[in-house]
Coordinates of C-alpha atoms in Angstrom, one line a residue:
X1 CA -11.9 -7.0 -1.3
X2 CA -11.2 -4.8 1.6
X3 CA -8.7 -1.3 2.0
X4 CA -6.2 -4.2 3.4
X5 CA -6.5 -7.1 0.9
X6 CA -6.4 -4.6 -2.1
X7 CA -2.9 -2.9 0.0
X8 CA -1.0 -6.5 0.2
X9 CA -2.2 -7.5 -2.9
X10 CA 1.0 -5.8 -4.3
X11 CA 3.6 -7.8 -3.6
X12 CA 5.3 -9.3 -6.8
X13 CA 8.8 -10.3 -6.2
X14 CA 10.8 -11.0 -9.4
X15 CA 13.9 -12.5 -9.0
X16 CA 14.5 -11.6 -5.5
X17 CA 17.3 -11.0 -4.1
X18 CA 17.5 -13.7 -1.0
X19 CA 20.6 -14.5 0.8
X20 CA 21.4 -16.1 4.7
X21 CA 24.4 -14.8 6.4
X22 CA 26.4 -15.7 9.0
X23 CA 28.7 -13.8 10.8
X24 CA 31.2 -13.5 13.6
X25 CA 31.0 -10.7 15.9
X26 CA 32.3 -8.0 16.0
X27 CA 30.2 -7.6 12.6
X28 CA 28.3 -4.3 10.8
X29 CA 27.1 -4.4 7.6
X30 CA 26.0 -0.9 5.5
X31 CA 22.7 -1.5 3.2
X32 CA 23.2 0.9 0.7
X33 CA 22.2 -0.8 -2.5
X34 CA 18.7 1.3 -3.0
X35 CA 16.0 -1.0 -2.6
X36 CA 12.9 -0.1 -1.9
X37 CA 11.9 -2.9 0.6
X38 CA 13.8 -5.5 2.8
X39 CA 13.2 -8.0 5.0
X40 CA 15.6 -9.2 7.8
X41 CA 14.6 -12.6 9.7
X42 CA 16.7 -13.0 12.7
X43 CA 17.7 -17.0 12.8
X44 CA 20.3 -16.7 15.3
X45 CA 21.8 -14.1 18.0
X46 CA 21.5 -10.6 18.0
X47 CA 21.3 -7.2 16.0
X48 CA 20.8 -3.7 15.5
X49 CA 19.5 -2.1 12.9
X50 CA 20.1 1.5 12.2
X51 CA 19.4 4.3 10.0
X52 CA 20.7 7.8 9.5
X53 CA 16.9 9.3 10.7
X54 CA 15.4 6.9 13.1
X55 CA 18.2 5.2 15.4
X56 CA 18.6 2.1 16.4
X57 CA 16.2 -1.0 16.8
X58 CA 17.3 -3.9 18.3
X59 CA 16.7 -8.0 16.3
X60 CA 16.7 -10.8 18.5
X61 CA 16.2 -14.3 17.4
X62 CA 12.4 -14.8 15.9
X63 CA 12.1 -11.1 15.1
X64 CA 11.7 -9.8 11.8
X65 CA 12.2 -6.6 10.4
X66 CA 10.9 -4.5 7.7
X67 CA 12.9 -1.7 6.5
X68 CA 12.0 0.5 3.3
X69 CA 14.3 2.3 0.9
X70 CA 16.4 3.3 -1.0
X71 CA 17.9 5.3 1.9
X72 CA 21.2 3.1 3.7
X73 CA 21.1 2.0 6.7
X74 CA 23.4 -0.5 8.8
X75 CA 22.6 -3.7 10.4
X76 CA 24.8 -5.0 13.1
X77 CA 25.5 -7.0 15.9
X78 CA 26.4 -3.6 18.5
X79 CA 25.1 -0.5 17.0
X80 CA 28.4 1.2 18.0
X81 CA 30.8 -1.4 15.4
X82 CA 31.8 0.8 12.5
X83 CA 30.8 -1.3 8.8
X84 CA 33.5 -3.4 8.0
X85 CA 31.1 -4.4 4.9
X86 CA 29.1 -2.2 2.2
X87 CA 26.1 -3.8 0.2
X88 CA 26.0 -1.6 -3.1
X89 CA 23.5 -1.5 -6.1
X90 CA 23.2 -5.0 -7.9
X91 CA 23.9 -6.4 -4.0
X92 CA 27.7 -6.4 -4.4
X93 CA 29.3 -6.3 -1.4
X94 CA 32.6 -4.8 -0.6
X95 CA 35.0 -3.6 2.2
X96 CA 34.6 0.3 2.9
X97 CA 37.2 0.8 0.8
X98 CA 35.1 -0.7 -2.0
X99 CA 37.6 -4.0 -2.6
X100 CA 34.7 -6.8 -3.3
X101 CA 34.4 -9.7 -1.4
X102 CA 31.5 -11.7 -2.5
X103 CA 33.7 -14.5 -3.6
X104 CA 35.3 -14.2 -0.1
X105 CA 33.2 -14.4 1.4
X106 CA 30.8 -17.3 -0.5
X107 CA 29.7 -19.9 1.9
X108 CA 27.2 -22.0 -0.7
X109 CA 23.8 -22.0 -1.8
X110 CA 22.5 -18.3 -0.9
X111 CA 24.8 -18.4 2.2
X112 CA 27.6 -15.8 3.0
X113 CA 29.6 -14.6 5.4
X114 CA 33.0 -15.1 7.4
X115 CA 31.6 -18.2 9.7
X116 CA 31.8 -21.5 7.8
X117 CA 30.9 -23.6 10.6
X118 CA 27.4 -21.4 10.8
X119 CA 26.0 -22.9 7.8
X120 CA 25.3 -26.5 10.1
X121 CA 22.7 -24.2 11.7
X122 CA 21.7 -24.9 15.4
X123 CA 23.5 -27.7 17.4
X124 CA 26.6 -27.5 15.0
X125 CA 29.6 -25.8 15.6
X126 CA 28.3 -22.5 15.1
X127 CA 26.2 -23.3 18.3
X128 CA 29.6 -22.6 20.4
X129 CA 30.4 -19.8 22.4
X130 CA 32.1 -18.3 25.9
X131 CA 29.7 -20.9 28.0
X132 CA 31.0 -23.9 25.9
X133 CA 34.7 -22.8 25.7
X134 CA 35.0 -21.4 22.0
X135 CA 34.9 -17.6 21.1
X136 CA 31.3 -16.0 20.3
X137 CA 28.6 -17.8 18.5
X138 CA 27.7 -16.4 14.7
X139 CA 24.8 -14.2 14.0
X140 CA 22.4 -16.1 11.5
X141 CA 20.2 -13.9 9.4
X142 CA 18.1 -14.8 6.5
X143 CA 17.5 -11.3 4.0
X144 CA 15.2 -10.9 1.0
X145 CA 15.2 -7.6 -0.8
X146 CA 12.6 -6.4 -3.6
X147 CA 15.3 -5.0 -5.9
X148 CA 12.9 -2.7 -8.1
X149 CA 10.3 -0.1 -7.1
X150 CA 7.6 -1.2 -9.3
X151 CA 7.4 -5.0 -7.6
X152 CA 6.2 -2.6 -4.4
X153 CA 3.3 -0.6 -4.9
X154 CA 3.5 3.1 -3.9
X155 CA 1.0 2.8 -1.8
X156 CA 2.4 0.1 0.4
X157 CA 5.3 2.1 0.6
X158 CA 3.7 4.9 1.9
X159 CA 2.2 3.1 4.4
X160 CA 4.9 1.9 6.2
X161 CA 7.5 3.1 8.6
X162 CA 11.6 3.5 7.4
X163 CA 11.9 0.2 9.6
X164 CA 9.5 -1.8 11.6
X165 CA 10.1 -4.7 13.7
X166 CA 7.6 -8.2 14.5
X167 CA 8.2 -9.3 17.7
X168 CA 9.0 -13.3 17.0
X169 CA 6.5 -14.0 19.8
X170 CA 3.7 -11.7 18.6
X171 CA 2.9 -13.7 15.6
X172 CA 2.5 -17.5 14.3
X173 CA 3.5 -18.4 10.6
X174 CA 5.2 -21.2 9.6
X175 CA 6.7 -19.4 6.6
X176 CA 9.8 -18.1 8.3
X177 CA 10.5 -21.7 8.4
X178 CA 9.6 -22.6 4.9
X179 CA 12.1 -19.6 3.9
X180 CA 14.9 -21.0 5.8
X181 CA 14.5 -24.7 4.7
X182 CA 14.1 -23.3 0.8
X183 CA 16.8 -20.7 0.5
X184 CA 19.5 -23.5 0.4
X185 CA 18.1 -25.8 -2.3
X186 CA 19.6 -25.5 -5.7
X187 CA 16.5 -27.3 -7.5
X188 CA 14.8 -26.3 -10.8
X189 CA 12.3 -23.5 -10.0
X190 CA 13.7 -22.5 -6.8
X191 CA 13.9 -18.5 -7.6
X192 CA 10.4 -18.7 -8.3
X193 CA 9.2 -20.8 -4.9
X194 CA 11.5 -18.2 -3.1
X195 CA 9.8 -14.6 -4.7
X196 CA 6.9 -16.4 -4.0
X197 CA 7.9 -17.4 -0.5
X198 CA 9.2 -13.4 0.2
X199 CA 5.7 -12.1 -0.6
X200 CA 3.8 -14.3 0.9
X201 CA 6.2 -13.2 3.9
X202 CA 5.9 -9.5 3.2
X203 CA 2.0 -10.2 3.4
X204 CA 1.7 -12.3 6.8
X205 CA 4.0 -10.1 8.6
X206 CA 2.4 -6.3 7.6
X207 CA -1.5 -8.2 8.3
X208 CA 0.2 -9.0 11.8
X209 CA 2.0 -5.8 12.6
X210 CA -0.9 -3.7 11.1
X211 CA -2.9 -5.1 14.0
X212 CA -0.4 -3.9 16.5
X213 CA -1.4 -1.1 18.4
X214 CA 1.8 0.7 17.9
X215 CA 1.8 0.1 13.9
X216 CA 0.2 3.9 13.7
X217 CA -2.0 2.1 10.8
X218 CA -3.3 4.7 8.3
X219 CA -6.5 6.2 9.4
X220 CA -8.3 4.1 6.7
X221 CA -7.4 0.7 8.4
X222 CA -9.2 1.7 11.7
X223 CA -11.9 3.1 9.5
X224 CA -12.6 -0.4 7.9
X225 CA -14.1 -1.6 11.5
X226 CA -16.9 1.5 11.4
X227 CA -20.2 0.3 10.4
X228 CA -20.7 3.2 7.8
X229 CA -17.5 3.4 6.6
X230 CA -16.1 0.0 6.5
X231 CA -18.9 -0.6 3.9
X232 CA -18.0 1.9 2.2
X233 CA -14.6 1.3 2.0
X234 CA -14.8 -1.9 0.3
X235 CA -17.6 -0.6 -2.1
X236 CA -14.6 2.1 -3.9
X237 CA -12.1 -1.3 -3.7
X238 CA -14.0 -3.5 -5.0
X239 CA -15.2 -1.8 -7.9
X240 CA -13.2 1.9 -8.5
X241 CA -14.4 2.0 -12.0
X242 CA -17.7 2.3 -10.9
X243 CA -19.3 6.1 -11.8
X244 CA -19.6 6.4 -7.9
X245 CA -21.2 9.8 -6.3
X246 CA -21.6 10.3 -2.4
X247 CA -25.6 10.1 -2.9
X248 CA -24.8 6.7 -5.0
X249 CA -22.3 5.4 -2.3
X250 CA -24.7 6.5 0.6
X251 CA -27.8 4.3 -0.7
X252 CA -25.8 1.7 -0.6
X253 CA -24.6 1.8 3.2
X254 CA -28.0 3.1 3.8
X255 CA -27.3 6.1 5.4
X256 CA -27.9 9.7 4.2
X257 CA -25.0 11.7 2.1
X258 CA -24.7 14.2 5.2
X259 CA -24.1 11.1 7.2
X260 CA -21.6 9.6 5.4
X261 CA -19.6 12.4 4.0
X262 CA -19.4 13.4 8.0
X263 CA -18.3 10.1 9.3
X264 CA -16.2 9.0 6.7
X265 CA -14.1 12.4 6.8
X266 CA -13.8 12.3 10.5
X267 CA -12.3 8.8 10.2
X268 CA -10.3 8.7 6.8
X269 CA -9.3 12.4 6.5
X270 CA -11.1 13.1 3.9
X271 CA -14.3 13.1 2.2
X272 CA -15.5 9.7 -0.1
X273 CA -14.7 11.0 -3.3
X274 CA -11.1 13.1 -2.4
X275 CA -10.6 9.4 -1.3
X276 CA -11.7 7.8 -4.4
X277 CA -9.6 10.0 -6.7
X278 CA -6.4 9.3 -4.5
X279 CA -7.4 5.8 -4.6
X280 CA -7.7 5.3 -8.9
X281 CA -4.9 7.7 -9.2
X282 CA -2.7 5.3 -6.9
X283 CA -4.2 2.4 -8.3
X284 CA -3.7 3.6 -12.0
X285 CA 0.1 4.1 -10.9
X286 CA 0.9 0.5 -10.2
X287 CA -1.2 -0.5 -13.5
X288 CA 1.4 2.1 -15.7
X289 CA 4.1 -0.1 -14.6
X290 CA 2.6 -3.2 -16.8
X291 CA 4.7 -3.4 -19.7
X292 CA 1.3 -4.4 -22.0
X293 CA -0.5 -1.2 -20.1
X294 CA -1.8 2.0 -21.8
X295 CA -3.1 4.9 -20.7
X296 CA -6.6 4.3 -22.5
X297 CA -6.8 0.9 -20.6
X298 CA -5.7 2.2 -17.3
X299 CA -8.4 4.8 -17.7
X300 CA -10.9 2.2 -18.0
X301 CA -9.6 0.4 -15.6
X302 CA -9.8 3.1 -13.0
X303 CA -12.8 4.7 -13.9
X304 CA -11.8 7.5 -16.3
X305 CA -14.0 8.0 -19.2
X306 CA -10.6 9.0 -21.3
X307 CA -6.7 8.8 -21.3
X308 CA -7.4 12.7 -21.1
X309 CA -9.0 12.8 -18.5
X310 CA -6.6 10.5 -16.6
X311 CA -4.0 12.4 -17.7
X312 CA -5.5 15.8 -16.2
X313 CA -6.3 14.3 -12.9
X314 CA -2.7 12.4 -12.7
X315 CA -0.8 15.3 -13.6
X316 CA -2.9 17.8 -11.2
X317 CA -2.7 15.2 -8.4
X318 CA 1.4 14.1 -8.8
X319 CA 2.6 16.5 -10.7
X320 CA 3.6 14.3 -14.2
X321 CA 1.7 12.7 -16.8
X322 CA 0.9 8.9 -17.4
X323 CA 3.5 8.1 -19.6
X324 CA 6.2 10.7 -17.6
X325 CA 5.5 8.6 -14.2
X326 CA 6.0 5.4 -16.7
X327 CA 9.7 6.8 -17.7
X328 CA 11.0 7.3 -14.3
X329 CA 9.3 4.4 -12.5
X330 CA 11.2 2.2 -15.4
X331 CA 14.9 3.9 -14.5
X332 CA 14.1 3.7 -10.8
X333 CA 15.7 1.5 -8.3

């Protein structure tokens, strides 16, 4: 498994939080219900999105957007319309006053908003607008949020930008489709067919937009196309348990241990083994969050002869211990 595969290979929605809305301009909604990760598919019309640290970027129909938490941030159709709507914790959604409106604004099956006519989708009424005589046409947006931290891995987190945004023509995928054609059933199962349908999402939009020259990939994902590295690379994925040394690595990408330890610093940032240990530690991380999990099996898992000594390098490296990181990552958002 390569740097990439073993970085997607995260996803795990569990009862995701999936919703299409349709609203009327003037609209502006404020995200702040703390989620770690959201994805916006623009359906129909317009939008900004915007965030306290990075301005605005602009949606149009096709796009999709990325955007991680828990910071807020508002999505609307002008970037200069004040919220008239706030998305809190547990995805309630109020006026800025905080009187809820959820049951307000209900439109069906996963479908909100102040537009009934919207939810006929293209060609129905919603399709109106100043060029057919009737006021402006509703924004159609389909959202699915990861509500808890530890269904995103830390380290696809910290891979990505606050928001990114996938050009609609840049890509192919028919599962933006698939989402929109499933989000509206009410059939036994559906919650599952939809986390599954968010992740697999998640996965074909960061494969395509890590590609993009202006993704600013970590240094690790250009790395994987080196000849020396690359190998190398997928050696410490595919098996980090393994008792690996830079002599042991370097036989097997048949090179010398100068050679690699140059190469692969120049290209990763830093050398094989500093890379290794960031790697278990991160990987050993994710694994704490299994309910089942302990330390002694995530030690073996990881390649650490003892709990103890997966303790020591954890709490050198992040500053807690196993079973501290355990606590708060079972309290966080």
């Amino acid at each position: 498994m390569d740097a990439l595969a073993d970085l997607l290979d995260g996803p795990r929605a569990r009862g995701a939080f999936l919703l299409r809305s349709v609203l009327t301009p003037p609209w502006s909604v404020r995200i702040a219900d703390l989620a770690p990760l959201t994805l916006v598919h623009m359906v129909r019309g317009d939008a900004w999105i915007r965030t306290d640290d990075a301005g605005a970027r602009q949606l149009r129909p096709g796009d999709i957007a990325v955007i991680r938490g828990p910071e807020p941030y508002t999505v609307a159709g002008d970037p200069e319309t004040e919220p008239q709507i706030v998305i809190r914790p547990g995805q309630v959604s109020t006026d800025p006053d905080g009187d809820e409106l959820c049951e307000r604004m209900d439109l069906g099956v996963r479908t909100w908003g102040d537009d009934p006519t919207g939810v006929e989708g293209p060609g129905g009424p919603a399709a109106r607008g100043p060029a057919a005589g009737g006021p402006p046409a509703s924004a159609v947006m389909i959202s699915g949020t990861y509500q808890m931290r530890g269904e995103i891995s830390s380290r696809l987190l910290s891979a990505l930008p606050r928001v990114l945004v996938l050009p609609g023509d840049a890509w192919s995928s028919p599962v933006p489709a698939l989402l929109s054609e499933e989000i509206v059933r009410d059939e036994p199962g559906q919650e599952v067919v939809l986390d599954r349908l968010l992740d697999l999402l998640l996965i074909a939009v960061l494969r395509a937009w890590f590609a993009r020259p202006e993704a600013a990939a970590p240094a690790w994902y250009a790395a994987q196309g080196d000849p020396v590295v690359g190998p190398a690379l997928r050696l410490l994925h595919d098996d980090p348990a393994h008792p690996w040394t830079v002599a042991g690595l370097a036989a097997r990408t048949g090179v010398s241990r100068a050679a690699l330890g140059r190469r692969f610093t120049e290209l990763v940032g830093e050398p094989p083994m500093a890379y290794l240990t960031g790697w278990r530690l991160a990987l050993a991380a994710d694994l704490l969050r299994e309910p089942d999990a302990t330390v002694a099996s995530v030690a073996r898992r990881v390649g650490y002869g003892s709990p103890f000594a997966l303790s020591a390098a954890f709490k050198r490296v992040r500053g807690v211990s196993p079973q501290q990181h355990r606590e708060r990552t079972a309290v966080a958002p």
